[in-house]
Short mmCIF file of C-alpha atoms in Angstrom, two decimals:
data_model
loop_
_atom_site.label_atom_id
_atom_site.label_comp_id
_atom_site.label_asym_id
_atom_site.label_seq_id
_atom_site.Cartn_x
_atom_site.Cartn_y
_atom_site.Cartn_z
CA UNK A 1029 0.00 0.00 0.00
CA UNK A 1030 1.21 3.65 -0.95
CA UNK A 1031 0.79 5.76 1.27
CA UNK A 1032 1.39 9.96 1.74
CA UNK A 1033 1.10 11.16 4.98
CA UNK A 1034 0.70 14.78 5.65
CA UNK A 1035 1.35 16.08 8.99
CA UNK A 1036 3.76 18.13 11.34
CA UNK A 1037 6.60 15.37 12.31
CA UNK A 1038 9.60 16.09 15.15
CA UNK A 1039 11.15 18.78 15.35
CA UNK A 1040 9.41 20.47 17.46
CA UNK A 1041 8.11 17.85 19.40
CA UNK A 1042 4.54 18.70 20.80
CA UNK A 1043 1.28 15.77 20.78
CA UNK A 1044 0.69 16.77 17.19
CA UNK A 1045 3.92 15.81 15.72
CA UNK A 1046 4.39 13.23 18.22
CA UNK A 1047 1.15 11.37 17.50
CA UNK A 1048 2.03 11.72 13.53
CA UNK A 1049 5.19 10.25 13.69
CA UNK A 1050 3.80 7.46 15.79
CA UNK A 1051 1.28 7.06 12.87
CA UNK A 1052 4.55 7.21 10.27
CA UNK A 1053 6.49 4.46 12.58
CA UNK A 1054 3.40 1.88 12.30
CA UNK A 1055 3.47 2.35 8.56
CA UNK A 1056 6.60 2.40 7.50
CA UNK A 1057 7.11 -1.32 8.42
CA UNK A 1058 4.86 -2.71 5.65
CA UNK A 1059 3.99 0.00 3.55
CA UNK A 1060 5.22 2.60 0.94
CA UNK A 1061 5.42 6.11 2.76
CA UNK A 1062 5.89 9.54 1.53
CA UNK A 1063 5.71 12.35 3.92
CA UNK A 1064 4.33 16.07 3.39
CA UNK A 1065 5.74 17.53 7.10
CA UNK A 1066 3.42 20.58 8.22
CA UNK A 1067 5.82 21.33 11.42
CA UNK A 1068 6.54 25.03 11.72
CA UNK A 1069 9.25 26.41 14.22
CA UNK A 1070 6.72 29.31 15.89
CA UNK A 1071 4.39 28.51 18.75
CA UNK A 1072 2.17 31.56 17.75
CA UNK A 1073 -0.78 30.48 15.48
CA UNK A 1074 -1.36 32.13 11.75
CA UNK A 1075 0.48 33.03 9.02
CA UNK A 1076 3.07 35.68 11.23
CA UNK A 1077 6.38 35.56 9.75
CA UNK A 1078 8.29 35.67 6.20
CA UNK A 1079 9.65 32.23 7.63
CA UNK A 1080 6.30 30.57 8.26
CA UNK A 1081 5.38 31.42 4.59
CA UNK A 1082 8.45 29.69 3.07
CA UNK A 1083 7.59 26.70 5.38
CA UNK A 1084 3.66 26.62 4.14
CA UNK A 1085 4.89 27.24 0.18
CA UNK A 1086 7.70 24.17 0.82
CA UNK A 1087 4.53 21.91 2.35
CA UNK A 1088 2.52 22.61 -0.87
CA UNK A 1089 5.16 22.09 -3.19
CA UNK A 1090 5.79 18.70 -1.93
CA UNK A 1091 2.32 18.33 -1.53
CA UNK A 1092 1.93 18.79 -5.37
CA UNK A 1093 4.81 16.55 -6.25
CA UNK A 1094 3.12 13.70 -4.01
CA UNK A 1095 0.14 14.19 -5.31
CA UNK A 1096 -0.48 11.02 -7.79
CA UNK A 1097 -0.54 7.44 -7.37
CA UNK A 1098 -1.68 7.12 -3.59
CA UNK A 1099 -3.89 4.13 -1.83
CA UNK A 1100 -4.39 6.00 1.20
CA UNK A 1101 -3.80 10.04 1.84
CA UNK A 1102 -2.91 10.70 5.81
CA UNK A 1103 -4.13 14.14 6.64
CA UNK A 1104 -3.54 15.72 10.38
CA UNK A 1105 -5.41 18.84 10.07
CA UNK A 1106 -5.47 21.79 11.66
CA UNK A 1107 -8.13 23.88 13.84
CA UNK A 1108 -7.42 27.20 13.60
CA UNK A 1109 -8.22 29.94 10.92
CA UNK A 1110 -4.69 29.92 8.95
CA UNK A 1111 -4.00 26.73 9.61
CA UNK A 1112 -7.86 25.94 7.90
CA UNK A 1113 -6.94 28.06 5.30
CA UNK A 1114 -3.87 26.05 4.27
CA UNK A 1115 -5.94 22.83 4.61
CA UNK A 1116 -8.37 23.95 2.76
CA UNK A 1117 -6.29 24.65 -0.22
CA UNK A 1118 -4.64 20.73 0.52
CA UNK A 1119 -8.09 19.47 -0.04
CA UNK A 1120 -8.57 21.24 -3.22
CA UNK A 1121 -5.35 19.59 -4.92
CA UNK A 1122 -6.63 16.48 -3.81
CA UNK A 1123 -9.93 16.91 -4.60
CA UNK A 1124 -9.93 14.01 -7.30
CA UNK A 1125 -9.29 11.66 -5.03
CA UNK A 1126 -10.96 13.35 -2.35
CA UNK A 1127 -12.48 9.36 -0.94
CA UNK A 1128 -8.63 8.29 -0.31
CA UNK A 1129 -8.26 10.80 2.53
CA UNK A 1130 -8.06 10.05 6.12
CA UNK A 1131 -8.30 12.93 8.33
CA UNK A 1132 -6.77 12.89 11.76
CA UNK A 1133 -8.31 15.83 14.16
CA UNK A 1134 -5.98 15.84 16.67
CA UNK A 1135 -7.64 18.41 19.02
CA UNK A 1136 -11.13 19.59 17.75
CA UNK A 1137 -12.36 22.91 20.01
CA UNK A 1138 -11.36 24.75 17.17
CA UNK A 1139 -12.73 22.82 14.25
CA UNK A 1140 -16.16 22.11 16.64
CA UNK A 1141 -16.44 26.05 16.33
CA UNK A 1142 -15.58 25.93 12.26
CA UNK A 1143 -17.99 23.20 11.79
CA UNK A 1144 -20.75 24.65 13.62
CA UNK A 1145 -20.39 28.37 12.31
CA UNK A 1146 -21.75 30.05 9.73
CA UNK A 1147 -20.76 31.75 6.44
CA UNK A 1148 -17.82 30.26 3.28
CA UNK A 1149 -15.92 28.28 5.90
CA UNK A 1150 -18.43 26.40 7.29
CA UNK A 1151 -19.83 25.62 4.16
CA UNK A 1152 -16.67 24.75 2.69
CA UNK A 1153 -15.39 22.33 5.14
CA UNK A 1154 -18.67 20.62 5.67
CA UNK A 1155 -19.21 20.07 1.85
CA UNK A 1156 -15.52 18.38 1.73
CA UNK A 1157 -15.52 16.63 4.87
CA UNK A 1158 -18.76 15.15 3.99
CA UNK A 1159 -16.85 13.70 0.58
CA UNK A 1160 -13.47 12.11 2.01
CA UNK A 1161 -12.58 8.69 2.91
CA UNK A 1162 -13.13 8.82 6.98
CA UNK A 1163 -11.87 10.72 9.98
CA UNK A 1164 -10.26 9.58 12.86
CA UNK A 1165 -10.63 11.44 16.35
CA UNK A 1166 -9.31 11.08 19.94
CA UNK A 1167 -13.02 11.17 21.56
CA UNK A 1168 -16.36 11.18 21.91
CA UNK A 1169 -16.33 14.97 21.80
CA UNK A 1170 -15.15 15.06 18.29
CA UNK A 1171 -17.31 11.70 17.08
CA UNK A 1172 -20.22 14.09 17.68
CA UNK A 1173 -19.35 17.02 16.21
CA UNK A 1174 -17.95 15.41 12.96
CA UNK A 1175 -21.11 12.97 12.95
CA UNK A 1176 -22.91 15.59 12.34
CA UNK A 1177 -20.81 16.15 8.47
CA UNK A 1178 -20.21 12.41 7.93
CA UNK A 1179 -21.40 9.49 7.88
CA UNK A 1180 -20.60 7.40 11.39
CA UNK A 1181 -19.60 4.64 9.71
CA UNK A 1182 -16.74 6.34 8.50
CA UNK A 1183 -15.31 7.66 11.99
CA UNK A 1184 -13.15 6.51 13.97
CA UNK A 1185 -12.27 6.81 17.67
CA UNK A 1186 -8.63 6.04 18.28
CA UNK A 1187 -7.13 7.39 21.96
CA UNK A 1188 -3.87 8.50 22.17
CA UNK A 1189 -0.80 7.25 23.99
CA UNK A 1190 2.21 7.38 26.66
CA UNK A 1191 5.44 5.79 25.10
CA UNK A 1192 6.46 2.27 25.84
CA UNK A 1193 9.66 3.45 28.25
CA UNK A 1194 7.82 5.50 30.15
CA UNK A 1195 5.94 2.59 32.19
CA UNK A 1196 6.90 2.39 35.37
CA UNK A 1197 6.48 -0.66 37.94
CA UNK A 1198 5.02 -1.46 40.89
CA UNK A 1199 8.51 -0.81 43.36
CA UNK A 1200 8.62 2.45 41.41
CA UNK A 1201 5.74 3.87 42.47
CA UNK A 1202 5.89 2.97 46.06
CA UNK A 1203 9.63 4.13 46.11
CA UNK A 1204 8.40 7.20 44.79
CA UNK A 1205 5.89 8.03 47.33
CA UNK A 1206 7.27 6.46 50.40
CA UNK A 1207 8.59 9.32 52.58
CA UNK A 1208 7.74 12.14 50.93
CA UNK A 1209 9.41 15.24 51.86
CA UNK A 1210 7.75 17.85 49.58
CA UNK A 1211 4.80 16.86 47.00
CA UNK A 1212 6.67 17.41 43.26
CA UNK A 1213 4.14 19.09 40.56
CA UNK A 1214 5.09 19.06 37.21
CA UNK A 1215 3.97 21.01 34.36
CA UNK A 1216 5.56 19.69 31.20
CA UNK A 1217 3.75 21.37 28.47
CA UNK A 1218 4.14 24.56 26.04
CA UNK A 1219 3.89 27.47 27.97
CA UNK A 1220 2.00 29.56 25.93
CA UNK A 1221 -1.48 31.49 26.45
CA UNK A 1222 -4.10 29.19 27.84
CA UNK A 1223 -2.39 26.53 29.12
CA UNK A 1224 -2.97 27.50 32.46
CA UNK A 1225 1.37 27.92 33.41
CA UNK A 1226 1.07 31.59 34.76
CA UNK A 1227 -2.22 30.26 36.95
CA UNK A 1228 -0.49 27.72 38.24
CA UNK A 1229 2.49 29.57 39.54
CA UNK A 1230 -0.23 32.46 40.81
CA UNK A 1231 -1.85 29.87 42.75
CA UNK A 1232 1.69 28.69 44.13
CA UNK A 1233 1.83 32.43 45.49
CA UNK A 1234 -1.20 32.36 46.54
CA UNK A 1235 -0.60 29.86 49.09
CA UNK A 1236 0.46 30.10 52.61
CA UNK A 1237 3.45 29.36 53.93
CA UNK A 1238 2.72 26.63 55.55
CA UNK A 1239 1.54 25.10 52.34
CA UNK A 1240 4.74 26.24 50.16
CA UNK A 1241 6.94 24.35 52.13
CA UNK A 1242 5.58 21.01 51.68
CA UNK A 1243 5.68 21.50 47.60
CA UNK A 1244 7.47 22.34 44.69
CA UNK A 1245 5.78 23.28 41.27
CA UNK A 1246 8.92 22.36 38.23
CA UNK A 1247 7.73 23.99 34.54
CA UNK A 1248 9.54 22.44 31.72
CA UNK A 1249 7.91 23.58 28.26
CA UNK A 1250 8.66 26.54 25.13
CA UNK A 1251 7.56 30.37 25.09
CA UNK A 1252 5.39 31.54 22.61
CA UNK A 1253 7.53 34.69 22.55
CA UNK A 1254 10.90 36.11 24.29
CA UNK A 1255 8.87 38.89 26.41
CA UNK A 1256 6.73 35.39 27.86
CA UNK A 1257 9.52 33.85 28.40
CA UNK A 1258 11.21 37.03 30.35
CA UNK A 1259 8.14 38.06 32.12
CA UNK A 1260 7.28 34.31 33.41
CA UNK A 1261 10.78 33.93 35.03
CA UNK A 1262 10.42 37.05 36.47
CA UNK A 1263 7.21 36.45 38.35
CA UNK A 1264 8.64 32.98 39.87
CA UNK A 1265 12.53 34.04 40.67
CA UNK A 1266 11.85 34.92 44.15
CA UNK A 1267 9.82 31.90 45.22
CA UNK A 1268 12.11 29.11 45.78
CA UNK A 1269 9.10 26.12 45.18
CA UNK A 1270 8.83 27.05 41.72
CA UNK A 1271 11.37 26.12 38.91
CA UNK A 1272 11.69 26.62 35.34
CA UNK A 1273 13.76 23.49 34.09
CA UNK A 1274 14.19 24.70 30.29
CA UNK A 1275 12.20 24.49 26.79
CA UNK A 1276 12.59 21.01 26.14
CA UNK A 1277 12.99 17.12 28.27
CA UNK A 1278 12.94 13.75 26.47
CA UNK A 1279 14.15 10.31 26.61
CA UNK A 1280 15.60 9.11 29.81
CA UNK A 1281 15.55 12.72 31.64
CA UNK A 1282 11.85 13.03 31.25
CA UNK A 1283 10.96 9.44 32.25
CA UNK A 1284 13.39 10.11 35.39
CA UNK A 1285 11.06 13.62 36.15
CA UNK A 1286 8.57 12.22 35.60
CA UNK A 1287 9.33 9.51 38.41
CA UNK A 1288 10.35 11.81 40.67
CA UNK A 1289 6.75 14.20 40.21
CA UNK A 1290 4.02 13.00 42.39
CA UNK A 1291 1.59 15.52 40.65
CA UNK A 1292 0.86 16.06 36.72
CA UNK A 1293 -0.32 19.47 36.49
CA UNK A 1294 -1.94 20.79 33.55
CA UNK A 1295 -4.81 23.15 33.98
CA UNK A 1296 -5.77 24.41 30.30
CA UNK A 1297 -8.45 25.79 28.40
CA UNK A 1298 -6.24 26.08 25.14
CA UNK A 1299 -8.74 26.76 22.17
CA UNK A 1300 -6.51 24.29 19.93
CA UNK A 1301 -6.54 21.31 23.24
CA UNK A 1302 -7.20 17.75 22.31
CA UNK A 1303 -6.51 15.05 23.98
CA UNK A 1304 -3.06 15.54 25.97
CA UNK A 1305 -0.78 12.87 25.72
CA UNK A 1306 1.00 14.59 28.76
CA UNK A 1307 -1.79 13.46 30.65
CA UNK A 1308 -1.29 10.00 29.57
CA UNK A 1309 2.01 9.82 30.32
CA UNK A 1310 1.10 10.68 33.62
CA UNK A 1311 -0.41 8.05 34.05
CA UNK A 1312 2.01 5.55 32.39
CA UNK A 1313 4.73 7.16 34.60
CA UNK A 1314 2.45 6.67 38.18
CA UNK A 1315 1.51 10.47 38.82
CA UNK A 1316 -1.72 11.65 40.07
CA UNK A 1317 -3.20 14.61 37.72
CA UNK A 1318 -4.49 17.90 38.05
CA UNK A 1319 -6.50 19.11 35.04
CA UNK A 1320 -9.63 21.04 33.80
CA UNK A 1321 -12.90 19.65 32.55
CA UNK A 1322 -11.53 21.15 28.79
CA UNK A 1323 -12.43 19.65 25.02
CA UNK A 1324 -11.44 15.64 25.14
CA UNK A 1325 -10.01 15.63 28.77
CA UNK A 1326 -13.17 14.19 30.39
CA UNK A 1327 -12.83 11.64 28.77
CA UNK A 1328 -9.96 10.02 29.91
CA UNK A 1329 -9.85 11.92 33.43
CA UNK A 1330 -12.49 11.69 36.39
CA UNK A 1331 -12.63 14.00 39.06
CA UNK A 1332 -11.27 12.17 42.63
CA UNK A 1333 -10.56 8.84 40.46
CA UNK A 1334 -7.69 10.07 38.04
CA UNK A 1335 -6.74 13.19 40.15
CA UNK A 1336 -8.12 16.38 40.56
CA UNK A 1337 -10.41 18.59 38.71
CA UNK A 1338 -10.10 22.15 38.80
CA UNK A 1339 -12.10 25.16 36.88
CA UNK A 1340 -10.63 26.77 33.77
CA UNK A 1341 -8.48 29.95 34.42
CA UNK A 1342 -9.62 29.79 38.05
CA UNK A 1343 -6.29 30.62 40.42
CA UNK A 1344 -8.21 29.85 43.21
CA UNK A 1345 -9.72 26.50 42.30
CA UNK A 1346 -5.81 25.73 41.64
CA UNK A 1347 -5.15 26.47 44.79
CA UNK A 1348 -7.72 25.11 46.69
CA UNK A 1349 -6.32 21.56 44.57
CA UNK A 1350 -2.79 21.78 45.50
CA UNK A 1351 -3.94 22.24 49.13
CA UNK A 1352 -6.00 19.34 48.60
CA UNK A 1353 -2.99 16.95 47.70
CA UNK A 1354 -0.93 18.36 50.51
CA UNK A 1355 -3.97 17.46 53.05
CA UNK A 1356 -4.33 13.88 51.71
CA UNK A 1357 -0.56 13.53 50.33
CA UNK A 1358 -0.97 9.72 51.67
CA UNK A 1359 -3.76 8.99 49.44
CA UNK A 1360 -1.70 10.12 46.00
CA UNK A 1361 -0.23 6.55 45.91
CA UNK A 1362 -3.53 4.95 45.31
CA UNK A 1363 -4.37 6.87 42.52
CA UNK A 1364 -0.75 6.53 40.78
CA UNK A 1365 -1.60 2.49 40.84
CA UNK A 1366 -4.83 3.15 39.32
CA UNK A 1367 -3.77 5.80 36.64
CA UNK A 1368 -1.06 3.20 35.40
CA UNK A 1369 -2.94 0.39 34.95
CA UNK A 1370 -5.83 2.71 33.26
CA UNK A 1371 -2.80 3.17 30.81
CA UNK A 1372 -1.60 -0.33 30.58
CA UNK A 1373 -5.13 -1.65 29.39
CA UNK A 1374 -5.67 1.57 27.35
CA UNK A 1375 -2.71 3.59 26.13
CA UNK A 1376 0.05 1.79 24.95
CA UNK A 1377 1.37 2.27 21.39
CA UNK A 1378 1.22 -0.62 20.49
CA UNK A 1379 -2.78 -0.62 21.01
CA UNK A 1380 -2.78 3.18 18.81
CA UNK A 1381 -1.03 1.57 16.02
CA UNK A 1382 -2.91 -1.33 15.69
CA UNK A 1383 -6.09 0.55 15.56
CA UNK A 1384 -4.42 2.93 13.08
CA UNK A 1385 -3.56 0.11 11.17
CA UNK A 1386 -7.10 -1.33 11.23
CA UNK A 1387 -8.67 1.94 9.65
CA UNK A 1388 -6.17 1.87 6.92
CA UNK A 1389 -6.57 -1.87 6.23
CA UNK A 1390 -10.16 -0.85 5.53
CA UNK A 1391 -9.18 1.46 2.29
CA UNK A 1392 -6.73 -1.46 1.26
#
């Protein structure tokens, strides 16, 4: 089977890329792969830079040469109003063989919002949509909004995943929450504008002293922007529980952070959210997780069962949650042993390829 797969691929490595090139690894062991990569270096959104321009004009061009001759056409598209745009125009060149193409909506706030609108770009994506191949999606969230375009036969619900070496075992959780000093949180995500970083750390500051000793808060992720960046580390220099541990972790040094982090922390109400596979490899890794009730998140979280929900851009419903976890720190382990074998029977890659295998076997 030939097969062109358009999406963003490492580097940078976010859940996007990271899902796509999990998607590339599965194929590429039986079948005939071309790839189109849609990565751009920027973590602002749109067309805002001579440089993002020459990457969109290079993803077209090879878009165009690629554009003959394929079984199956991999598309992870975009949610916002650019990156529509751009798709939009992908569809068009395509448009022949328009019942080859599998979307992937990694996300889906955004394209719930296109889909259900009104005026060219509704219209427009709901006329194509309604023509291609199938669409896969993280959740139930996104089954129902793109059931409403397509027919339901043709979508499919795939979860996302945690990475094989990030498992931990049984001795590794209890090692990591026997005698605990000071509860770890972790944020390991983009720090850009609603993700929920700067809340965190304002709940942090929020808290009495009492309460900061017995935690620290460590923030590994990339700035949208310098000024972010310089304005962030300004706010948290003079509180000793909160760390900024650089732009990027993988491999062995985030499994190992992840170890040592009792708490997963990620309190968003990004527009673009999906499905965080941060979340899931809190769980894979034995952490209990603090999150909102945002886009596909319910539906592989539960409030008091998975961790601890909190309300979007709320600093105090933050902090009311971190004081929560210090108050019933002994209680944390339970949930770690639960959230990682929720991942074993649901989130290994190994279950994500095969299903992504199974959806392609279907347009053999």
């Amino acid at each position: 089977m030939k097969v062109l797969l358009i999406a963003p691929l490492p580097q940078p490595v976010n859940g996007q890329s990271k899902a796509s090139k999990m998607v590339l690894d599965s194929l590429a062991k039986d079948d005939v792969v071309a790839t189109v990569n849609l990565s751009k270096e920027s973590l602002k959104n749109g067309f805002n830079s001579l440089g993002r321009f020459r990457e969109i004009f290079k993803a077209f061009s090879n878009v165009w040469k690629n554009r003959k001759g394929n079984d199956v056409i991999y598309f992870s598209i975009a949610e916002s109003f650019a990156g529509n745009l751009r798709d939009l125009l992908i569809y068009l060149i395509f448009f022949s063989s328009r019942n080859k193409i599998i979307i992937h909506m990694l996300g889906g706030v955004g394209m719930t919002k296109i889909l259900n609108g009104k005026g060219p770009l509704n219209y427009l994506n709901r006329y194509i949509i309604s023509k291609i191949g199938g669409v896969i999606v993280e959740g139930e969230v996104n089954f129902i909004t793109f059931s409403k375009v397509i027919s339901k036969e043709k979508i499919h619900i795939i979860p996302n995943f945690a990475d094989d070496f990030l498992f931990v075992n049984d001795e590794e959780i209890s090692q990591k929450f026997s005698n605990i000093n000071s509860i770890q949180i972790l944020y390991l995500s983009n720090l850009i504008p609603g993700k929920g970083y700067d809340e965190l750390a304002s709940a942090y500051i929020e808290l009495s002293d009492k309460y900061k000793e017995n935690i620290v808060i460590n923030f590994v992720g990339g700035f949208e922007s310098l000024q972010s960046e310089k304005d962030f580390l300004s706010k948290i220099e003079t509180h000793k529980g909160l760390n900024y541990l650089g732009k990027f972790i993988d491999g062995s040094k985030k499994r190992e952070l992840y170890c040592k982090s009792h708490v997963f922390c990620l309190p968003t109400y990004y527009p673009f959210e999906g499905q965080p596979i941060s979340i899931l490899e809190a769980y894979a890794t034995g952490c209990a997780v603090i999150t909102s009730n945002h886009s596909g998140i319910p539906y592989v979280f539960s409030d008091q069962i998975n961790g601890f929900g909190v309300e979007k851009r709320s600093v105090s419903s933050l902090r009311k949650a971190i004081e929560n976890v210090i108050n019933h720190k002994d209680e944390l382990i339970d949930i770690a042993f639960n959230n990682r074998n929720e991942a074993l029977k649901k989130y290994r890659t190994s279950i994500y390829q095969d299903k992504i295998r199974e959806v392609f076997e279907t347009y053999r």
